[in-house]
XYZ file of C-alpha atoms in Angstrom:
534
model
C 5.761 3.826 -60.102
C 5.722 0.029 -60.192
C 3.515 -1.330 -62.965
C 0.559 -3.558 -62.245
C 1.424 -6.111 -64.896
C -1.086 -8.540 -66.282
C 0.030 -12.007 -65.309
C -0.376 -15.724 -65.084
C -0.554 -17.292 -61.641
C 0.815 -20.715 -60.813
C -1.046 -22.452 -58.001
C 1.538 -24.491 -56.137
C 0.449 -27.920 -54.952
C 3.928 -28.760 -53.656
C 5.658 -29.926 -56.825
C 9.434 -29.642 -57.090
C 9.162 -27.802 -60.421
C 6.642 -25.140 -59.380
C 9.175 -22.315 -59.505
C 10.473 -23.585 -62.815
C 7.016 -23.103 -64.345
C 7.075 -19.482 -63.175
C 10.549 -18.980 -64.634
C 9.595 -20.441 -67.996
C 6.627 -18.068 -68.279
C 8.841 -15.102 -67.437
C 11.433 -16.238 -69.974
C 8.618 -16.043 -72.526
C 8.018 -12.422 -71.543
C 4.923 -12.935 -69.388
C 4.969 -12.029 -65.707
C 4.063 -15.012 -63.543
C 3.874 -15.453 -59.816
C 3.518 -18.390 -57.472
C 0.562 -18.638 -55.116
C -0.403 -21.357 -52.618
C -2.955 -23.842 -53.911
C -5.514 -22.669 -51.334
C -5.206 -18.999 -52.256
C -8.648 -17.444 -51.654
C -10.897 -17.998 -54.655
C -12.493 -14.570 -54.205
C -9.107 -12.885 -54.593
C -8.359 -14.919 -57.705
C -11.713 -13.903 -59.140
C -11.044 -10.265 -58.312
C -7.721 -10.447 -60.179
C -9.382 -12.062 -63.169
C -12.058 -9.363 -63.311
C -9.542 -6.507 -63.428
C -9.067 -4.492 -66.590
C -6.162 -5.216 -68.905
C -3.012 -3.396 -67.819
C -4.086 -3.280 -64.167
C -2.737 -6.533 -62.789
C -5.294 -8.754 -64.499
C -4.898 -12.513 -64.078
C -5.043 -13.839 -67.644
C -4.513 -17.519 -66.923
C -3.904 -20.090 -64.208
C -1.510 -23.041 -64.098
C -1.868 -25.927 -61.645
C 1.542 -27.325 -60.661
C 2.544 -30.893 -59.994
C 2.529 -32.423 -56.517
C 3.983 -35.354 -54.559
C 0.392 -36.194 -53.580
C -2.268 -38.185 -55.403
C -5.737 -36.721 -55.939
C -6.937 -40.000 -54.414
C -5.284 -39.197 -51.068
C -7.590 -38.039 -48.290
C -5.249 -35.152 -47.510
C -4.520 -34.220 -51.124
C -4.178 -30.459 -51.683
C -7.112 -29.154 -53.705
C -8.280 -25.732 -54.762
C -11.899 -24.617 -55.051
C -13.635 -26.422 -57.928
C -15.134 -23.209 -59.306
C -11.645 -21.979 -60.250
C -12.203 -23.894 -63.495
C -15.205 -21.686 -64.232
C -13.613 -18.282 -63.608
C -13.441 -17.517 -67.315
C -9.678 -17.745 -67.903
C -7.796 -20.725 -69.353
C -6.324 -23.198 -66.871
C -3.414 -25.536 -67.590
C -2.887 -28.515 -65.299
C 0.546 -30.134 -65.210
C 0.883 -33.747 -64.016
C -0.986 -33.726 -60.663
C -2.609 -30.505 -61.851
C -4.021 -32.316 -64.883
C -5.416 -35.093 -62.703
C -6.968 -32.489 -60.420
C -8.730 -30.778 -63.338
C -10.191 -34.120 -64.428
C -11.189 -34.886 -60.837
C -12.856 -31.490 -60.344
C -14.645 -31.928 -63.676
C -16.325 -35.094 -62.436
C -13.884 -37.467 -64.102
C -12.121 -40.519 -62.655
C -8.504 -40.953 -61.658
C -7.132 -44.343 -60.617
C -3.850 -45.870 -59.526
C -1.840 -46.832 -62.581
C -0.715 -50.394 -63.252
C 2.603 -49.032 -64.501
C 4.438 -46.014 -63.185
C 5.720 -43.728 -65.911
C 8.916 -41.859 -65.085
C 11.354 -40.483 -67.620
C 11.312 -39.733 -71.320
C 8.484 -40.974 -73.535
C 7.186 -40.559 -77.085
C 4.149 -38.286 -76.980
C 1.566 -38.282 -79.770
C -0.832 -35.364 -80.150
C -3.480 -33.815 -82.364
C -1.615 -31.238 -84.412
C -4.587 -28.923 -84.926
C -4.904 -28.248 -81.197
C -3.824 -24.709 -80.252
C -1.718 -26.008 -77.368
C 0.483 -27.852 -79.867
C 0.553 -25.282 -82.660
C 3.892 -25.132 -84.462
C 5.108 -28.452 -83.068
C 5.308 -30.129 -86.442
C 7.145 -33.412 -85.870
C 5.236 -35.961 -87.939
C 3.445 -38.770 -86.161
C 1.191 -39.958 -88.978
C -2.574 -39.907 -89.501
C -5.157 -41.139 -86.991
C -7.991 -43.539 -87.817
C -10.258 -40.485 -87.973
C -8.036 -38.808 -90.547
C -6.507 -36.311 -88.109
C -2.875 -35.302 -88.427
C -0.835 -36.585 -85.509
C 2.330 -34.987 -84.163
C 5.092 -36.680 -82.198
C 7.677 -35.374 -79.732
C 9.573 -36.457 -76.610
C 8.251 -35.474 -73.187
C 9.261 -36.021 -69.560
C 6.754 -38.107 -67.621
C 6.589 -38.353 -63.833
C 3.338 -39.860 -62.589
C 1.776 -42.939 -61.038
C -1.942 -42.211 -61.330
C -3.908 -42.478 -64.561
C -6.842 -40.407 -65.783
C -9.545 -42.906 -66.691
C -12.371 -40.518 -67.536
C -12.356 -36.745 -68.128
C -15.931 -36.025 -67.129
C -18.215 -33.743 -69.128
C -17.014 -32.167 -72.401
C -13.527 -33.639 -72.118
C -11.486 -34.493 -75.194
C -8.231 -36.446 -75.329
C -5.672 -34.530 -77.426
C -2.478 -36.446 -76.613
C -1.271 -39.869 -75.481
C 1.776 -42.096 -74.954
C 2.199 -45.844 -75.218
C 1.401 -46.337 -71.520
C -0.844 -43.322 -70.896
C -4.037 -43.140 -72.982
C -4.845 -39.675 -71.592
C -1.538 -37.776 -71.627
C -3.129 -34.482 -72.697
C -6.699 -33.236 -72.813
C -8.910 -30.215 -73.300
C -12.100 -29.388 -71.419
C -13.443 -26.181 -72.930
C -10.606 -23.655 -72.563
C -8.888 -25.701 -69.841
C -6.010 -28.044 -70.617
C -4.153 -30.807 -68.856
C -0.871 -32.589 -69.599
C 0.472 -35.632 -67.763
C 4.074 -34.596 -68.414
C 6.271 -31.634 -67.455
C 6.547 -29.043 -70.263
C 8.644 -26.806 -68.003
C 11.687 -29.119 -67.885
C 14.350 -29.235 -70.590
C 13.813 -32.971 -71.101
C 10.469 -32.175 -72.763
C 11.757 -31.237 -76.206
C 9.041 -28.752 -77.202
C 7.757 -27.934 -73.737
C 8.576 -24.243 -73.954
C 6.630 -24.008 -77.214
C 3.638 -25.597 -75.497
C 3.829 -23.061 -72.669
C 4.160 -20.250 -75.228
C 1.007 -21.514 -76.944
C -0.866 -21.618 -73.643
C 0.149 -18.040 -72.851
C -1.139 -17.011 -76.286
C -4.416 -18.808 -75.571
C -4.610 -16.716 -72.391
C -4.043 -13.539 -74.419
C -1.083 -12.536 -72.239
C 0.889 -9.441 -73.118
C 4.641 -10.057 -73.261
C 5.930 -7.103 -71.277
C 8.070 -8.697 -68.576
C 11.710 -7.747 -68.967
C 14.525 -6.571 -66.745
C 15.488 -3.191 -68.188
C 15.886 0.463 -67.188
C 12.108 0.793 -66.820
C 12.167 -2.056 -64.316
C 15.014 -0.361 -62.441
C 13.016 2.874 -62.329
C 10.021 1.010 -60.907
C 12.064 -0.549 -58.109
C 13.821 2.727 -57.320
C 10.451 4.478 -57.118
C 9.113 1.726 -54.861
C 12.110 2.008 -52.499
C 11.884 5.791 -52.427
C 8.168 5.630 -51.628
C 8.700 3.177 -48.774
C 11.714 4.874 -47.173
C 10.319 8.387 -47.542
C 12.162 11.682 -47.756
C 14.099 11.404 -44.502
C 14.297 7.680 -43.713
C 17.636 5.926 -43.369
C 18.447 2.418 -44.491
C 21.202 -0.070 -43.922
C 22.058 -2.885 -46.288
C 23.597 -6.177 -45.261
C 26.372 -6.507 -47.810
C 28.127 -9.782 -48.492
C 29.771 -8.790 -51.744
C 27.716 -11.255 -53.771
C 25.598 -10.171 -56.709
C 22.313 -10.225 -54.737
C 23.339 -7.930 -51.908
C 25.413 -5.674 -54.155
C 22.527 -5.182 -56.586
C 20.239 -4.424 -53.647
C 22.699 -1.819 -52.388
C 22.982 -0.131 -55.786
C 19.178 0.083 -56.091
C 18.931 1.586 -52.600
C 21.737 4.024 -53.368
C 19.969 5.178 -56.533
C 16.784 5.688 -54.543
C 18.011 7.426 -51.377
C 21.682 8.254 -51.925
C 23.767 8.774 -48.790
C 20.841 7.887 -46.542
C 21.948 4.313 -47.257
C 24.814 2.803 -45.286
C 26.148 -0.604 -46.287
C 27.352 -2.833 -43.474
C 29.916 -5.459 -44.386
C 30.589 -8.001 -41.649
C 33.547 -10.354 -41.882
C 32.320 -13.478 -40.124
C 35.574 -15.362 -40.609
C 33.815 -17.673 -43.055
C 34.544 -15.835 -46.308
C 36.253 -17.192 -49.411
C 39.925 -16.644 -50.111
C 40.562 -12.956 -50.844
C 36.886 -12.058 -50.587
C 37.234 -9.510 -47.809
C 39.721 -7.456 -49.824
C 37.621 -7.712 -53.010
C 34.453 -6.522 -51.283
C 36.156 -3.556 -49.641
C 37.733 -2.535 -52.946
C 34.371 -2.755 -54.737
C 32.711 -0.667 -52.034
C 35.342 2.033 -52.315
C 34.861 2.139 -56.088
C 31.076 2.626 -55.876
C 31.196 5.659 -53.612
C 28.555 4.199 -51.287
C 28.825 4.802 -47.545
C 29.835 1.685 -45.684
C 30.857 0.315 -42.320
C 33.237 -2.623 -42.047
C 33.127 -4.880 -38.987
C 35.622 -7.662 -38.349
C 33.594 -10.030 -36.172
C 35.357 -13.196 -37.273
C 36.519 -14.245 -33.823
C 33.059 -13.701 -32.375
C 31.538 -16.081 -34.920
C 34.241 -18.723 -34.614
C 34.090 -18.709 -30.810
C 30.331 -19.286 -30.928
C 30.712 -22.161 -33.404
C 33.281 -24.015 -31.315
C 32.082 -27.554 -30.565
C 28.872 -27.238 -32.653
C 28.387 -30.069 -35.151
C 24.723 -29.920 -36.158
C 24.251 -28.130 -39.500
C 20.983 -26.423 -38.612
C 22.371 -25.294 -35.251
C 25.407 -23.803 -36.999
C 23.125 -21.854 -39.321
C 21.049 -20.663 -36.378
C 24.126 -19.458 -34.480
C 25.569 -17.679 -37.509
C 22.237 -16.018 -38.212
C 21.818 -14.906 -34.609
C 25.299 -13.411 -34.293
C 24.979 -11.756 -37.677
C 21.785 -10.049 -36.537
C 23.363 -9.111 -33.179
C 26.350 -7.465 -34.857
C 24.241 -5.909 -37.556
C 21.780 -4.478 -35.060
C 24.600 -2.953 -33.012
C 25.919 -1.121 -36.068
C 22.479 -0.155 -37.356
C 21.594 1.338 -33.981
C 24.655 3.597 -34.192
C 23.476 4.777 -37.592
C 19.879 5.206 -36.486
C 18.438 3.300 -39.427
C 14.728 2.754 -39.949
C 14.967 0.178 -42.730
C 16.945 -2.996 -43.364
C 17.616 -3.920 -46.994
C 18.408 -7.521 -47.896
C 19.158 -9.281 -51.159
C 16.615 -12.033 -50.575
C 15.513 -13.734 -53.808
C 12.759 -16.233 -54.581
C 14.755 -19.446 -53.971
C 15.896 -18.082 -50.586
C 12.301 -17.757 -49.528
C 11.180 -21.209 -50.639
C 14.216 -22.903 -49.048
C 13.169 -21.433 -45.730
C 9.495 -22.306 -46.296
C 8.643 -18.663 -45.686
C 7.015 -17.825 -48.987
C 3.951 -19.926 -48.139
C 4.046 -21.154 -51.697
C 2.736 -24.615 -50.885
C 0.051 -23.753 -48.423
C 2.207 -24.891 -45.512
C 3.001 -28.249 -47.142
C 6.604 -27.482 -48.048
C 8.982 -28.681 -45.373
C 11.850 -26.500 -44.332
C 14.989 -27.709 -46.033
C 17.385 -25.268 -44.399
C 17.113 -22.028 -42.494
C 18.213 -19.324 -44.875
C 20.689 -16.802 -43.542
C 18.655 -13.846 -44.797
C 15.075 -14.743 -44.020
C 15.320 -17.434 -41.377
C 17.051 -15.676 -38.523
C 15.434 -12.263 -38.197
C 14.380 -11.925 -34.549
C 11.300 -9.987 -33.591
C 13.438 -7.570 -31.615
C 14.868 -6.134 -34.836
C 12.925 -2.879 -34.930
C 13.548 -2.090 -38.568
C 11.245 -2.452 -41.519
C 12.412 -4.870 -44.178
C 13.082 -3.908 -47.794
C 13.667 -6.756 -50.246
C 13.766 -5.336 -53.784
C 14.794 -8.700 -55.266
C 12.176 -10.710 -53.364
C 10.340 -11.902 -56.487
C 13.335 -12.431 -58.785
C 15.275 -15.525 -59.696
C 19.056 -15.588 -59.877
C 19.189 -15.210 -63.663
C 16.882 -12.191 -63.406
C 19.059 -10.690 -60.669
C 22.085 -11.034 -62.936
C 20.233 -9.227 -65.731
C 19.280 -6.508 -63.263
C 22.860 -6.290 -61.989
C 24.138 -5.829 -65.521
C 21.520 -3.137 -66.148
C 22.582 -1.107 -63.090
C 26.273 -1.450 -63.908
C 27.522 -3.976 -61.360
C 31.183 -4.804 -62.183
C 31.763 -8.093 -64.006
C 33.963 -9.290 -61.146
C 30.892 -9.362 -58.894
C 28.333 -10.130 -61.594
C 30.021 -13.365 -62.644
C 30.900 -14.578 -59.156
C 29.366 -17.902 -58.154
C 26.590 -17.811 -55.529
C 27.861 -18.080 -51.973
C 25.702 -19.180 -49.017
C 24.930 -16.763 -46.196
C 26.635 -18.986 -43.578
C 29.749 -18.893 -45.751
C 32.245 -21.728 -45.548
C 30.350 -23.148 -42.553
C 27.858 -24.492 -45.114
C 30.740 -26.441 -46.661
C 32.340 -27.769 -43.484
C 30.767 -30.951 -42.162
C 30.842 -31.173 -38.383
C 32.565 -28.623 -36.175
C 33.957 -25.481 -37.778
C 37.558 -25.017 -36.655
C 40.658 -23.215 -37.878
C 42.174 -26.252 -39.599
C 39.059 -27.160 -41.565
C 38.483 -23.515 -42.502
C 42.035 -23.255 -43.829
C 41.647 -26.423 -45.881
C 38.180 -25.547 -47.204
C 39.231 -22.012 -48.164
C 42.461 -23.040 -49.886
C 40.983 -26.055 -51.692
C 37.992 -24.021 -52.912
C 40.345 -21.387 -54.314
C 42.165 -24.093 -56.276
C 38.879 -25.482 -57.635
C 37.817 -22.036 -58.869
C 41.262 -21.257 -60.291
C 41.398 -24.473 -62.321
C 37.903 -23.863 -63.681
C 38.868 -20.356 -64.768
C 42.042 -21.613 -66.449
C 40.082 -24.222 -68.402
C 37.204 -21.913 -69.356
C 34.669 -23.818 -67.244
C 34.050 -21.287 -64.468
C 31.221 -19.438 -66.199
C 29.733 -22.674 -67.547
C 28.810 -23.969 -64.078
C 26.537 -22.693 -61.318
C 28.763 -23.315 -58.311
C 32.107 -24.939 -57.613
C 33.764 -25.421 -54.247
C 35.454 -27.806 -51.849
C 33.904 -29.541 -48.852
C 35.777 -30.834 -45.829
C 34.554 -32.912 -42.915
C 35.928 -35.068 -40.126
C 36.739 -38.175 -42.152
C 40.425 -39.048 -42.408
C 42.241 -41.257 -44.889
C 45.760 -42.597 -45.171
C 48.071 -41.213 -47.823
C 51.748 -41.479 -48.713
C 53.897 -38.373 -48.411
C 57.479 -39.015 -49.423
C 58.325 -42.432 -48.020
C 55.972 -42.187 -45.070
C 52.335 -43.072 -44.577
C 50.334 -40.163 -43.216
C 46.742 -39.687 -42.195
C 44.985 -36.598 -43.548
C 41.662 -35.021 -44.429
C 39.372 -36.011 -47.287
C 38.337 -33.077 -49.488
C 35.187 -33.401 -51.580
C 34.997 -31.294 -54.737
C 31.465 -30.161 -55.630
C 30.664 -28.646 -59.054
C 27.030 -28.268 -60.098
C 24.969 -26.873 -62.944
C 21.647 -25.178 -62.274
C 19.397 -22.384 -63.469
C 17.605 -21.380 -60.303
C 19.162 -23.415 -57.457
C 15.879 -25.224 -56.816
C 17.300 -28.206 -58.704
C 20.910 -28.936 -59.647
C 22.995 -31.620 -61.299
C 26.655 -32.468 -60.861
C 28.849 -31.351 -63.752
C 30.605 -33.999 -65.839
C 33.984 -32.276 -65.800
C 36.768 -33.634 -68.017
C 39.018 -35.998 -66.082
C 42.092 -33.885 -66.794
C 40.553 -30.931 -64.913
C 39.617 -33.125 -61.962
C 43.117 -34.598 -61.996
C 44.698 -31.130 -61.821
C 42.406 -30.141 -58.958
C 43.216 -33.307 -57.040
C 46.957 -33.057 -57.590
C 47.111 -29.404 -56.578
C 44.917 -29.846 -53.497
C 46.944 -32.772 -52.146
C 50.254 -31.048 -52.970
C 49.452 -27.481 -51.945
C 46.971 -27.798 -49.078
C 48.660 -29.178 -45.996
C 46.809 -31.956 -44.219
C 44.890 -33.364 -47.231
C 45.533 -36.900 -48.453
C 42.429 -37.751 -50.490
C 40.223 -35.830 -52.954
C 36.768 -37.088 -53.969
C 34.179 -35.752 -56.442
C 30.522 -35.367 -55.435
C 28.177 -36.895 -58.014
C 24.842 -36.349 -56.245
C 22.127 -34.169 -57.761
C 19.514 -31.955 -56.110
C 17.162 -33.539 -55.248
C 17.804 -35.701 -53.288
C 20.945 -33.885 -52.141
C 21.211 -30.166 -51.503
C 23.884 -28.098 -53.236
C 25.703 -27.256 -50.009
C 26.241 -30.140 -47.567
C 25.285 -28.163 -44.441
């Protein structure tokens, strides 16, 4: 039976790091979940009043936000949340909101503060316990600590309201951290790596909340999910699993197989947009697991439908629709009652389906899993990975014995290579994208970089450039190499690969992939860019 773990909830006011706060808490062994900022106060109170060990909410964290508390349409929670009897930590906008709700004053700052800053704090405060960098002695004789933090704010807290005490500051921000009773606020982001001791601060807050550290991905967790699946499907229900061969869908399939055995049928659809050799690898892995499966080669059906389509969102919509059409046809033959998908947390937020920002998060892209399910699909949905991040899925995959070949494979988008082809998807661009991506991955493996990066692939579009082949000038395609580092795919940075690796990639792509004359390297981060171009 799935445990009702005690937890911390993060109220999401639309900040880009909201999920990162959740992940940091989980990394510290405390279960955390993301809720919209306007989550009903009565339900929060009910969670807080539960007994320990029965899903009790032990603490609340207010996330950052692109809004200002001074905006008329600023997202705000009920003011009595601060009086529910559990500690609250406000981060950036969340800190300003606590001050605002406490009757304090927030004003527009004369100087914006973005980036790294020296942060001075009162060392005796519980929030900063164990952060011992010396910052001297205050005029009042208090010991002061010093560390580097990551600031990202425009507004300034001018007054904290009743019972407020300043416990930290920077050169430009007189109120960079405060305490009001058992509630805390910080004007920086402890959840990001740029804040040197941010994780220690979050650990201290979780200790203030009295949280039990019992969140881990182990055999007990597997047993909980298997029990949950078995309870939902019942003793005679049948399920189908949309299998792509990636770690998410494969882990989902293994969990379902443990729960219901041969009442699970995996459906693997070749949409013609797979990576080089992927079809053969997936089929081999399926045969080795002993799971029932159906293989459908629908590649021509997908490619015919994509002919002439240039818009990225329209391509995703078409791929999603055909995938569901084909999947439904096969599922109907099987007579399945349930559809299992490997949807994870970032999938849901990218499609703005999780409701994590109270409707304020704009849709970035339709996700292949959650964005294209038509109402006509008369199957109940099972998503055993729905609340996990990619690193947690990998831990789970290792626990259930997923082969390393699948476990260590880079994430691959649901729309496949169509997400990496700018403009119309056609045979020539598919050939180039597939072959160039294989070279990128091969060179990273040779150099020992493959497992050090999050994703690595090639992008091809419609732009042409002149090259010299032999003694003749020739026009050919431009290939863009994209290699990024990330932890959760919500944010990503381009990888500073050694020039010799990039040189090998470029030389091999232009020599071995017919029709390519130029190779470029993408140096955009997410945000503002997305990882995949389409």
